[in-house]
PDB file of C-alpha atoms and ligand atoms in Angstrom:
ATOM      1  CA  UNK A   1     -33.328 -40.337  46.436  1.00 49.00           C
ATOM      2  CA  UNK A   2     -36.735 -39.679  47.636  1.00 47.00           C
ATOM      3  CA  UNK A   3     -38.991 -37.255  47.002  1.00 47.00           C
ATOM      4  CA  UNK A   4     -41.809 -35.610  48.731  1.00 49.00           C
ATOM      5  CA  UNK A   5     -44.555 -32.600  47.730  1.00 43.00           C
ATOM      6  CA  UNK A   6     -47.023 -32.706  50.910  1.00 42.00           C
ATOM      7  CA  UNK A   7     -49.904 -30.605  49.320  1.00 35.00           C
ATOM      8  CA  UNK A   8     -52.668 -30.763  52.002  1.00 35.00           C
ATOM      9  CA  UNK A   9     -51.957 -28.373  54.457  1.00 38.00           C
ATOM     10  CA  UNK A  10     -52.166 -24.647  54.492  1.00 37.00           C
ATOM     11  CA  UNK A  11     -48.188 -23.727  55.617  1.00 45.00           C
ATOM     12  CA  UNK A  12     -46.320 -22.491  53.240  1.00 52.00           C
ATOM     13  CA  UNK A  13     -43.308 -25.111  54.039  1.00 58.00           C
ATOM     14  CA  UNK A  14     -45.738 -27.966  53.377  1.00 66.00           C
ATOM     15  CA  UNK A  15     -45.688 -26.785  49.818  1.00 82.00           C
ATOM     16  CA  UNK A  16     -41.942 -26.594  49.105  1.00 92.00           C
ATOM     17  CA  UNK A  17     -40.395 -29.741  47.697  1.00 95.00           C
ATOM     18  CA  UNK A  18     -37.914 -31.239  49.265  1.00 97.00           C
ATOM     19  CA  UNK A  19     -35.000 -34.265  48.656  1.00 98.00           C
ATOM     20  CA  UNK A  20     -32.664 -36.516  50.751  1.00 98.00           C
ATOM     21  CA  UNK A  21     -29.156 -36.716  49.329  1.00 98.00           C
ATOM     22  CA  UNK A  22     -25.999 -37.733  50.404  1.00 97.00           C
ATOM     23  CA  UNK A  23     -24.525 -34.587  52.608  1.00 97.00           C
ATOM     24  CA  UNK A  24     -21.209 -32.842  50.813  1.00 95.00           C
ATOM     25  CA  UNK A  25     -18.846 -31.002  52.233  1.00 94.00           C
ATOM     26  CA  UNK A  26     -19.838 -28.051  50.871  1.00 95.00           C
ATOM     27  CA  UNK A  27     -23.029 -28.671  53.306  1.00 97.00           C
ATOM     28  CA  UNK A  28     -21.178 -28.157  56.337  1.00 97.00           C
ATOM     29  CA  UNK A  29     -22.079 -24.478  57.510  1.00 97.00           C
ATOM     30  CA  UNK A  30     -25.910 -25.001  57.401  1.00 97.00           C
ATOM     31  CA  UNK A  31     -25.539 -28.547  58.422  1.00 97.00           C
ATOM     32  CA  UNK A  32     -23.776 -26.442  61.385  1.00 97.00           C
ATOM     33  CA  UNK A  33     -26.548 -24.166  61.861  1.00 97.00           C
ATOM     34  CA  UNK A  34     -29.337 -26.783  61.520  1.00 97.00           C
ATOM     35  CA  UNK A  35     -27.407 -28.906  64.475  1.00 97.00           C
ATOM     36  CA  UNK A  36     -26.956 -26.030  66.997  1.00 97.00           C
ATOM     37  CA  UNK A  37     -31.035 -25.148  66.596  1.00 96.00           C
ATOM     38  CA  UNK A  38     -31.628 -28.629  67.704  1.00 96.00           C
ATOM     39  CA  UNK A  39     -29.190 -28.553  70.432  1.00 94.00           C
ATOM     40  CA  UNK A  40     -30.618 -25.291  71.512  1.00 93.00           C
ATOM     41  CA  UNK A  41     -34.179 -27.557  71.978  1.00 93.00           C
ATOM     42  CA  UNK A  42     -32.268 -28.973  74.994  1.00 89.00           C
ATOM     43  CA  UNK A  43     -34.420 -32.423  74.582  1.00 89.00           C
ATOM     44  CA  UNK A  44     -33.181 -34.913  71.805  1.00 92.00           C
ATOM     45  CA  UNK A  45     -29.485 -34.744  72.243  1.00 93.00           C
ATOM     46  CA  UNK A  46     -27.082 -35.056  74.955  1.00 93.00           C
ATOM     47  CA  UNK A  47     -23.355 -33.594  74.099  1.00 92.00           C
ATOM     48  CA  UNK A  48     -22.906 -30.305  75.078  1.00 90.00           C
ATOM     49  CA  UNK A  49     -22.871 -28.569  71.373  1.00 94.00           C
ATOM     50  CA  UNK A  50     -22.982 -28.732  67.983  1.00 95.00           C
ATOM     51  CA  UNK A  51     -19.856 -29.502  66.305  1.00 95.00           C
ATOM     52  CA  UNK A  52     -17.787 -27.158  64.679  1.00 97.00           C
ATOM     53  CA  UNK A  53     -18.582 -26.282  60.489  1.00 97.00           C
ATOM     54  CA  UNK A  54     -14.840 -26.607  60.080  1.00 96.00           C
ATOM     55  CA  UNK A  55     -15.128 -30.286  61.648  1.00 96.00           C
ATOM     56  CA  UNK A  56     -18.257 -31.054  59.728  1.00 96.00           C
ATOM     57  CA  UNK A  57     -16.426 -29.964  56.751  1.00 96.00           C
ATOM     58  CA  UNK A  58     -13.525 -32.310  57.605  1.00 94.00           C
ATOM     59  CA  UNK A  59     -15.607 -35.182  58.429  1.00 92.00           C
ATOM     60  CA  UNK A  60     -17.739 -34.963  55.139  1.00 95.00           C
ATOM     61  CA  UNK A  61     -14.690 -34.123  53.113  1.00 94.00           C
ATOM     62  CA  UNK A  62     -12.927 -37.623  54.164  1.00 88.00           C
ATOM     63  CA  UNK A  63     -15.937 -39.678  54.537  1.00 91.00           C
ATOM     64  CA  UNK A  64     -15.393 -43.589  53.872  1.00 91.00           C
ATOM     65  CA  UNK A  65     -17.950 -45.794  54.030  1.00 87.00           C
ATOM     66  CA  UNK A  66     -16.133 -47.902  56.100  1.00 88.00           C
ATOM     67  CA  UNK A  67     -16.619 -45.122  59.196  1.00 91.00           C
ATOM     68  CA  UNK A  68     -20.063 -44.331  57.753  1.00 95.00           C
ATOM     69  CA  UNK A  69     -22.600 -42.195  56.294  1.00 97.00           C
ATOM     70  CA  UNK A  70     -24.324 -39.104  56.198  1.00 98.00           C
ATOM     71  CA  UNK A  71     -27.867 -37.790  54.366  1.00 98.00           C
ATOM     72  CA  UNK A  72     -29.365 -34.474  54.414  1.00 98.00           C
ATOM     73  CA  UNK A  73     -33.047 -33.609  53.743  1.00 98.00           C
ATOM     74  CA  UNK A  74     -32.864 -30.574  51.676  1.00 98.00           C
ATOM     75  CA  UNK A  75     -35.718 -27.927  50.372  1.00 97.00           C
ATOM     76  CA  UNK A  76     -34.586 -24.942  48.625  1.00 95.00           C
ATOM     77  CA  UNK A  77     -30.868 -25.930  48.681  1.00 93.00           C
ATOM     78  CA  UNK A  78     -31.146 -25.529  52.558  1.00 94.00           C
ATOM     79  CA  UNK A  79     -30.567 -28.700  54.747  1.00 96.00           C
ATOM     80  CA  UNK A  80     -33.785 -29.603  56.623  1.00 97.00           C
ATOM     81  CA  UNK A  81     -32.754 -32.411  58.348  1.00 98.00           C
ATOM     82  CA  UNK A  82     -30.018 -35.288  58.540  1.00 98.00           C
ATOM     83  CA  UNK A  83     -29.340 -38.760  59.393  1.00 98.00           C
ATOM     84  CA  UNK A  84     -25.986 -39.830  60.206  1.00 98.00           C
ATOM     85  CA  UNK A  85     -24.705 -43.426  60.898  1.00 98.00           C
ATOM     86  CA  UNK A  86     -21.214 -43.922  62.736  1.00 97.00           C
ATOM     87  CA  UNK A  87     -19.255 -47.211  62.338  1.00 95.00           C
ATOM     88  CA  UNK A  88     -16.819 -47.980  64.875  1.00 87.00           C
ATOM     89  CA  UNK A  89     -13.539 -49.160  63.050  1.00 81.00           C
ATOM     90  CA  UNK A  90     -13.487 -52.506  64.961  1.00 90.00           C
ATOM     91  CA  UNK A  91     -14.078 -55.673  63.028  1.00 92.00           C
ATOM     92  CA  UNK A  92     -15.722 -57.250  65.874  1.00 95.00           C
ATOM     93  CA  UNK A  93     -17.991 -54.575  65.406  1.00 95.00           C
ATOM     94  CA  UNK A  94     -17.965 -53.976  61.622  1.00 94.00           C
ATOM     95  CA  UNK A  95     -21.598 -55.001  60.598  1.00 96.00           C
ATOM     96  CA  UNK A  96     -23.674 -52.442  62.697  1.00 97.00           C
ATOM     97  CA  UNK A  97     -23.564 -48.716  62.646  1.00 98.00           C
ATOM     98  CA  UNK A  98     -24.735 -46.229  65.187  1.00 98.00           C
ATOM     99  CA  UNK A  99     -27.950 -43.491  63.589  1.00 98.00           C
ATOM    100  CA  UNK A 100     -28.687 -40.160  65.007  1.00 98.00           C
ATOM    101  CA  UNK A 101     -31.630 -38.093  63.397  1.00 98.00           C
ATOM    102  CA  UNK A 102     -33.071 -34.567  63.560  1.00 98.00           C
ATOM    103  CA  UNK A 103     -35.098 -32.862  61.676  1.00 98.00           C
ATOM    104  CA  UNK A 104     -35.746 -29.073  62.004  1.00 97.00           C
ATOM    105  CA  UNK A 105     -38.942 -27.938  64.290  1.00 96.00           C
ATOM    106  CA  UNK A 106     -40.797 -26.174  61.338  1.00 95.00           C
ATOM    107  CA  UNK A 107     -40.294 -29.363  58.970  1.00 97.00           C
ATOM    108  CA  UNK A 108     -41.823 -31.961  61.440  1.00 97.00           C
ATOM    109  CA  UNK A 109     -44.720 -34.165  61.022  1.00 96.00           C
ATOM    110  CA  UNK A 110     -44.134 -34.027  56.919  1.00 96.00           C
ATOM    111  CA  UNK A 111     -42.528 -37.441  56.655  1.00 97.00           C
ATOM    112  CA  UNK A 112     -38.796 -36.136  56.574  1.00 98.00           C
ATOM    113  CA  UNK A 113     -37.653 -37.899  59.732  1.00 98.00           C
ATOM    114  CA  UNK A 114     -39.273 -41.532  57.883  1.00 98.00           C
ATOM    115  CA  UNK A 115     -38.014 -40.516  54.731  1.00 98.00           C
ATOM    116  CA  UNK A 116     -34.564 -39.990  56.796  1.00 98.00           C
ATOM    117  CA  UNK A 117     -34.479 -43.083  58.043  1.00 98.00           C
ATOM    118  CA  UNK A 118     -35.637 -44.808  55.412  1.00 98.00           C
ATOM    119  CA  UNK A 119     -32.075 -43.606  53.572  1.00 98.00           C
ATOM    120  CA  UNK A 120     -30.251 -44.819  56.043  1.00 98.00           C
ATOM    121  CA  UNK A 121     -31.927 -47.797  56.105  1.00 98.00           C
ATOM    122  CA  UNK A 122     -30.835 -48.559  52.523  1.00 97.00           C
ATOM    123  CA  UNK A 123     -27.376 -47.142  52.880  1.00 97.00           C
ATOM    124  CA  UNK A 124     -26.987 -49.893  55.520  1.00 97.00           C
ATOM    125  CA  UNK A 125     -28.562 -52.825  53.400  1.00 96.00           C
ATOM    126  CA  UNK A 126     -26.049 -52.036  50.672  1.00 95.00           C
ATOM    127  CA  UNK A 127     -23.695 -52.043  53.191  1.00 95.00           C
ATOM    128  CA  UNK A 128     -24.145 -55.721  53.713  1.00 95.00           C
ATOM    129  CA  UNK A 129     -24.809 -54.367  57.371  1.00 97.00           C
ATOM    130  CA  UNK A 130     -26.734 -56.387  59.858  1.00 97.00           C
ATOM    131  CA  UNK A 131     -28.105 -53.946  62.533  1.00 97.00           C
ATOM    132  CA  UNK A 132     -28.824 -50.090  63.080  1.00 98.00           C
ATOM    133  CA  UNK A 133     -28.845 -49.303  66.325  1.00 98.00           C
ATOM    134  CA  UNK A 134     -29.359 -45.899  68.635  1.00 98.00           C
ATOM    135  CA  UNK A 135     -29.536 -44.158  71.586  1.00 98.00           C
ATOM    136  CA  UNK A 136     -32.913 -42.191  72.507  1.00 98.00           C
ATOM    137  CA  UNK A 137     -33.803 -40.060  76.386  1.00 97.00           C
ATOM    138  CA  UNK A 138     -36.631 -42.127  77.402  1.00 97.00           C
ATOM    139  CA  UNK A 139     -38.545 -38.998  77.374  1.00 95.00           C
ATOM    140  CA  UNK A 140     -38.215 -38.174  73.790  1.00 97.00           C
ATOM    141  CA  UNK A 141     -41.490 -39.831  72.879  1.00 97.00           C
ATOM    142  CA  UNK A 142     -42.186 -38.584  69.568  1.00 97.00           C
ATOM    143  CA  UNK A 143     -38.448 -39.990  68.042  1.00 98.00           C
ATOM    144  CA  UNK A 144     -39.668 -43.256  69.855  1.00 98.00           C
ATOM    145  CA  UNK A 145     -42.413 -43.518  67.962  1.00 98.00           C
ATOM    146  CA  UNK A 146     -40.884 -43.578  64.801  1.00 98.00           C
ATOM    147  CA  UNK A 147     -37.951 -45.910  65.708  1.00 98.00           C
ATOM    148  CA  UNK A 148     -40.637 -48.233  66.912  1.00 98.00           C
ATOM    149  CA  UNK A 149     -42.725 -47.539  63.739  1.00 98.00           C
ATOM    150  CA  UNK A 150     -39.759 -48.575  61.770  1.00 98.00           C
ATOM    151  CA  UNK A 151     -39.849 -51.830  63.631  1.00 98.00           C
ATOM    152  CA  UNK A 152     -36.647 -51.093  65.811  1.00 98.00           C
ATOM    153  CA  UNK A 153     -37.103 -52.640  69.444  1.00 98.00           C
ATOM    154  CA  UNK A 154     -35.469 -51.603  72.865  1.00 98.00           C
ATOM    155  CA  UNK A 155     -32.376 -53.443  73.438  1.00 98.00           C
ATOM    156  CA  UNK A 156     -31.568 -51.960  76.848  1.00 98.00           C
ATOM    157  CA  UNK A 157     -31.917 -49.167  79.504  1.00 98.00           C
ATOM    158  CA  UNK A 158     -29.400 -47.256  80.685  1.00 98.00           C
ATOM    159  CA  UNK A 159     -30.612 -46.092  84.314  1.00 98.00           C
ATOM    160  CA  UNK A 160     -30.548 -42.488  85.259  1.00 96.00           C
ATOM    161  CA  UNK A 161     -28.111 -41.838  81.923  1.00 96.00           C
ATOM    162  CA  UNK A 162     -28.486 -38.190  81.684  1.00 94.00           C
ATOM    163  CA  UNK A 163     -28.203 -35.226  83.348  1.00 92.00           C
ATOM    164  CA  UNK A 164     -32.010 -33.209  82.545  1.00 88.00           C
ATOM    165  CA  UNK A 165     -30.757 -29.994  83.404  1.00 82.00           C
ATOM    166  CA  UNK A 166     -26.525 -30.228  83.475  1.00 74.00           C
ATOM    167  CA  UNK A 167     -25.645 -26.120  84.164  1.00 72.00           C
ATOM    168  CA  UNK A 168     -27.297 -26.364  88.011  1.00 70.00           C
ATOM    169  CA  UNK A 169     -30.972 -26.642  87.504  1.00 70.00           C
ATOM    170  CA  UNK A 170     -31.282 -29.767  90.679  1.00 75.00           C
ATOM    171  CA  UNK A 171     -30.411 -33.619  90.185  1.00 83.00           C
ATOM    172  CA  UNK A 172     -32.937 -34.889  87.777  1.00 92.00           C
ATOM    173  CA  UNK A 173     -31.762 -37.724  85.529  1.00 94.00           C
ATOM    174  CA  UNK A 174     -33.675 -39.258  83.056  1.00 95.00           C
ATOM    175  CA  UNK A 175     -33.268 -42.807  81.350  1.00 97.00           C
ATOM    176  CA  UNK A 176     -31.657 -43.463  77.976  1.00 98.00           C
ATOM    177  CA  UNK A 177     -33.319 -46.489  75.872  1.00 98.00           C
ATOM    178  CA  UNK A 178     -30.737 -48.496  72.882  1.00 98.00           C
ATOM    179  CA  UNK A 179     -33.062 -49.519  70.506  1.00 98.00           C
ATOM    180  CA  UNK A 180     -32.011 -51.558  67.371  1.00 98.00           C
ATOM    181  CA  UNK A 181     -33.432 -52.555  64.229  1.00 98.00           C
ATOM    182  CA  UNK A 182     -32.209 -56.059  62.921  1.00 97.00           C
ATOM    183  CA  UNK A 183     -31.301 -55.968  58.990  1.00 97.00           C
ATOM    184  CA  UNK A 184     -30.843 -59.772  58.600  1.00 86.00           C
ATOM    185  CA  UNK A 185     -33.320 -60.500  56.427  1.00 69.00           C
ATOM    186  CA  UNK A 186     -33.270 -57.556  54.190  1.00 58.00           C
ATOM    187  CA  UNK A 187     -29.256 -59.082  53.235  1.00 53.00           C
ATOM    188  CA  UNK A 188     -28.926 -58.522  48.988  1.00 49.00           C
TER     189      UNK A 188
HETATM  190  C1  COA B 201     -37.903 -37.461  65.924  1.00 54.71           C
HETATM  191  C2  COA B 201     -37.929 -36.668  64.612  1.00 54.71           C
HETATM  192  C3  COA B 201     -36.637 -36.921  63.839  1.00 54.71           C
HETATM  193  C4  COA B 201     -39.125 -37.152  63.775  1.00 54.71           C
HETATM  194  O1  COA B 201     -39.060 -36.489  62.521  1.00 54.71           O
HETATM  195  P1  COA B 201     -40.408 -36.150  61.721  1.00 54.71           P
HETATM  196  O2  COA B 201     -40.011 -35.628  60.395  1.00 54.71           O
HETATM  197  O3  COA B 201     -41.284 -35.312  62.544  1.00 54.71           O
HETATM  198  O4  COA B 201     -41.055 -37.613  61.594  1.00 54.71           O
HETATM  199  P2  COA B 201     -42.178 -38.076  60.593  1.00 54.71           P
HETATM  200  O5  COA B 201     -42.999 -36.909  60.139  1.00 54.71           O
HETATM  201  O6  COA B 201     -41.560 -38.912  59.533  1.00 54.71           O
HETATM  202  O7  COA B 201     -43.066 -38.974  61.555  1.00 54.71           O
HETATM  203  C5  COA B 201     -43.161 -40.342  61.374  1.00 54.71           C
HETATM  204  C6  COA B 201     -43.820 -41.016  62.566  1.00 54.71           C
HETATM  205  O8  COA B 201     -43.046 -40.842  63.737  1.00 54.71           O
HETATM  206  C7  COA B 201     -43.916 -40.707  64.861  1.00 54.71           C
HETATM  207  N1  COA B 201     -43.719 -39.375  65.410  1.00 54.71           N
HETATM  208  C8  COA B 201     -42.884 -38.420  64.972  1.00 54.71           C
HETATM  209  N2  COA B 201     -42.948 -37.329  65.788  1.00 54.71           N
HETATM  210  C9  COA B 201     -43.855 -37.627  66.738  1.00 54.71           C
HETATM  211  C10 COA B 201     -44.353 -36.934  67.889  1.00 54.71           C
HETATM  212  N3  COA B 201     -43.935 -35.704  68.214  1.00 54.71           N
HETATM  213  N4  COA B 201     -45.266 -37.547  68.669  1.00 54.71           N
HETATM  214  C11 COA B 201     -45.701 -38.787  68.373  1.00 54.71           C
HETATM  215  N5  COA B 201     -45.268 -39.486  67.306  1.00 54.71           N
HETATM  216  C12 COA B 201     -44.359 -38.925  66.510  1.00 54.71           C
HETATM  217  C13 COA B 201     -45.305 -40.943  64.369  1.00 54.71           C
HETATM  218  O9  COA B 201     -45.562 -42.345  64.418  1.00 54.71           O
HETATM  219  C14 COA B 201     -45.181 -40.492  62.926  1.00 54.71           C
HETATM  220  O10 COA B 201     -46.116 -41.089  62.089  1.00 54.71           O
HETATM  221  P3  COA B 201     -47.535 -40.381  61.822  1.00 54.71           P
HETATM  222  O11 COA B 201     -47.231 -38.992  61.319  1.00 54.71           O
HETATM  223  O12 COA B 201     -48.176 -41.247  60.792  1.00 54.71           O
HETATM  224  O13 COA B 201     -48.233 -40.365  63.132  1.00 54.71           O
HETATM  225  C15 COA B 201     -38.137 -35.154  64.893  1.00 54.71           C
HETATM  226  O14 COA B 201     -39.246 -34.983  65.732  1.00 54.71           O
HETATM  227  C16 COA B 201     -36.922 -34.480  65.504  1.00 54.71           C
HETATM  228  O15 COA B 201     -36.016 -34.054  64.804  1.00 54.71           O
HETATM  229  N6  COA B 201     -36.906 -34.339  66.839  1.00 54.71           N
HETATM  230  C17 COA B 201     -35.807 -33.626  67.506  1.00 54.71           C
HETATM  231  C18 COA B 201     -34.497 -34.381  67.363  1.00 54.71           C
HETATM  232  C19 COA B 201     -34.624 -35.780  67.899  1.00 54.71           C
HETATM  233  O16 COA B 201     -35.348 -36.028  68.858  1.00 54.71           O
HETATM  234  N7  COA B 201     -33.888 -36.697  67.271  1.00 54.71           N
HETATM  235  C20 COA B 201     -33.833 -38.070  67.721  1.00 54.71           C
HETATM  236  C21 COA B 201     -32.770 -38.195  68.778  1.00 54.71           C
HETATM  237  S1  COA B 201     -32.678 -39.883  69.369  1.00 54.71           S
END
């Protein structure tokens, strides 16, 4: 678990403690609500919508390690942000997992997204994994500066991957990077 207290700024939030845990079912409705405010940003994601409490529920209800993981960062009992790290099933493709990370606007710049993926770093060493990997927009510089920070590297471009503004605003497309961190020599 880690543990954080900023205590040198003047915002009220920077003085509230907060943890990252494992996420629990019982999690699900505010992990709900923290998911559709990012979606509602418009710039990190790329589905169409959060996904449903009752699925969130579900998903952290039956969650084996085998499929993969999910930490919250939590201050006053209320999620804050989350890291979540999909493994395929396939045993061809059974030592990497997949990480998506948010953390909400008001909690950013604090450390929380680091401290985020900094959990699922170790989730994935004591997985015996070797390699996180993700998908950023090539426009989403401030995430890319913390994957990059964390020593992931690009991997690939994917040309023209998403649709900037899907409900009819024109025919702009923007790239999408894969970036990867390699876990091989952090093995137990
Ligand atoms: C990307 C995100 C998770 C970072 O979380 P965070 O809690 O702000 O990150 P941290 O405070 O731990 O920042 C760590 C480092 O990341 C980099 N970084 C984070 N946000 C940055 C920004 N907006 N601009 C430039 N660098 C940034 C910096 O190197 C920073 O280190 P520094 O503070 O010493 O300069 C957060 O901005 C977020 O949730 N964005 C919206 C969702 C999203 O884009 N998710 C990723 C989808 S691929």
């Amino acid at each position: 678990m880690v543990r954080a207290m900023p205590t040198d700024t003047p915002a009220s939030a920077d003085r509230v403690p907060w943890v990252v845990r494992a996420a629990r079912s019982t999690d699900a409705e505010a992990w709900h609500a923290l998911q559709r405010g990012i979606y509602a940003e418009g710039t990190a994601f790329v589905g169409d919508g959060a996904a449903s409490a009752a699925s969130l529920a579900a998903r952290l209800r039956g969650l084996d390690p085998r499929e993969g993981h999910v930490s919250l960062a939590v201050a006053r009992g209320e999620p804050i942000g989350w890291v979540e790290l999909h493994r395929g099933g396939a045993r061809r493709l059974a030592h990497l997992a997949v990480v998506t990370v948010a953390v909400a606007p008001r909690w950013r710049g604090r450390g929380v997204g680091t401290a985020l993926m900094e959990a699922a770093r170790r989730w994935a060493t004591s997985r015996r994994l070797r390699k996180l990997q993700l998908h950023v927009r090539a426009g989403n510089t401030g995430a890319i500066a913390l994957y990059r920070r964390l020593g992931y590297e690009v991997e690939g471009v994917l040309r023209d991957q998403v649709a900037v503004a899907p409900l009819g605003g024109g025919h702009a497309y923007e790239d999408e990077w894969i970036m990867a961190l390699q876990l091989t020599a952090e093995r137990p």
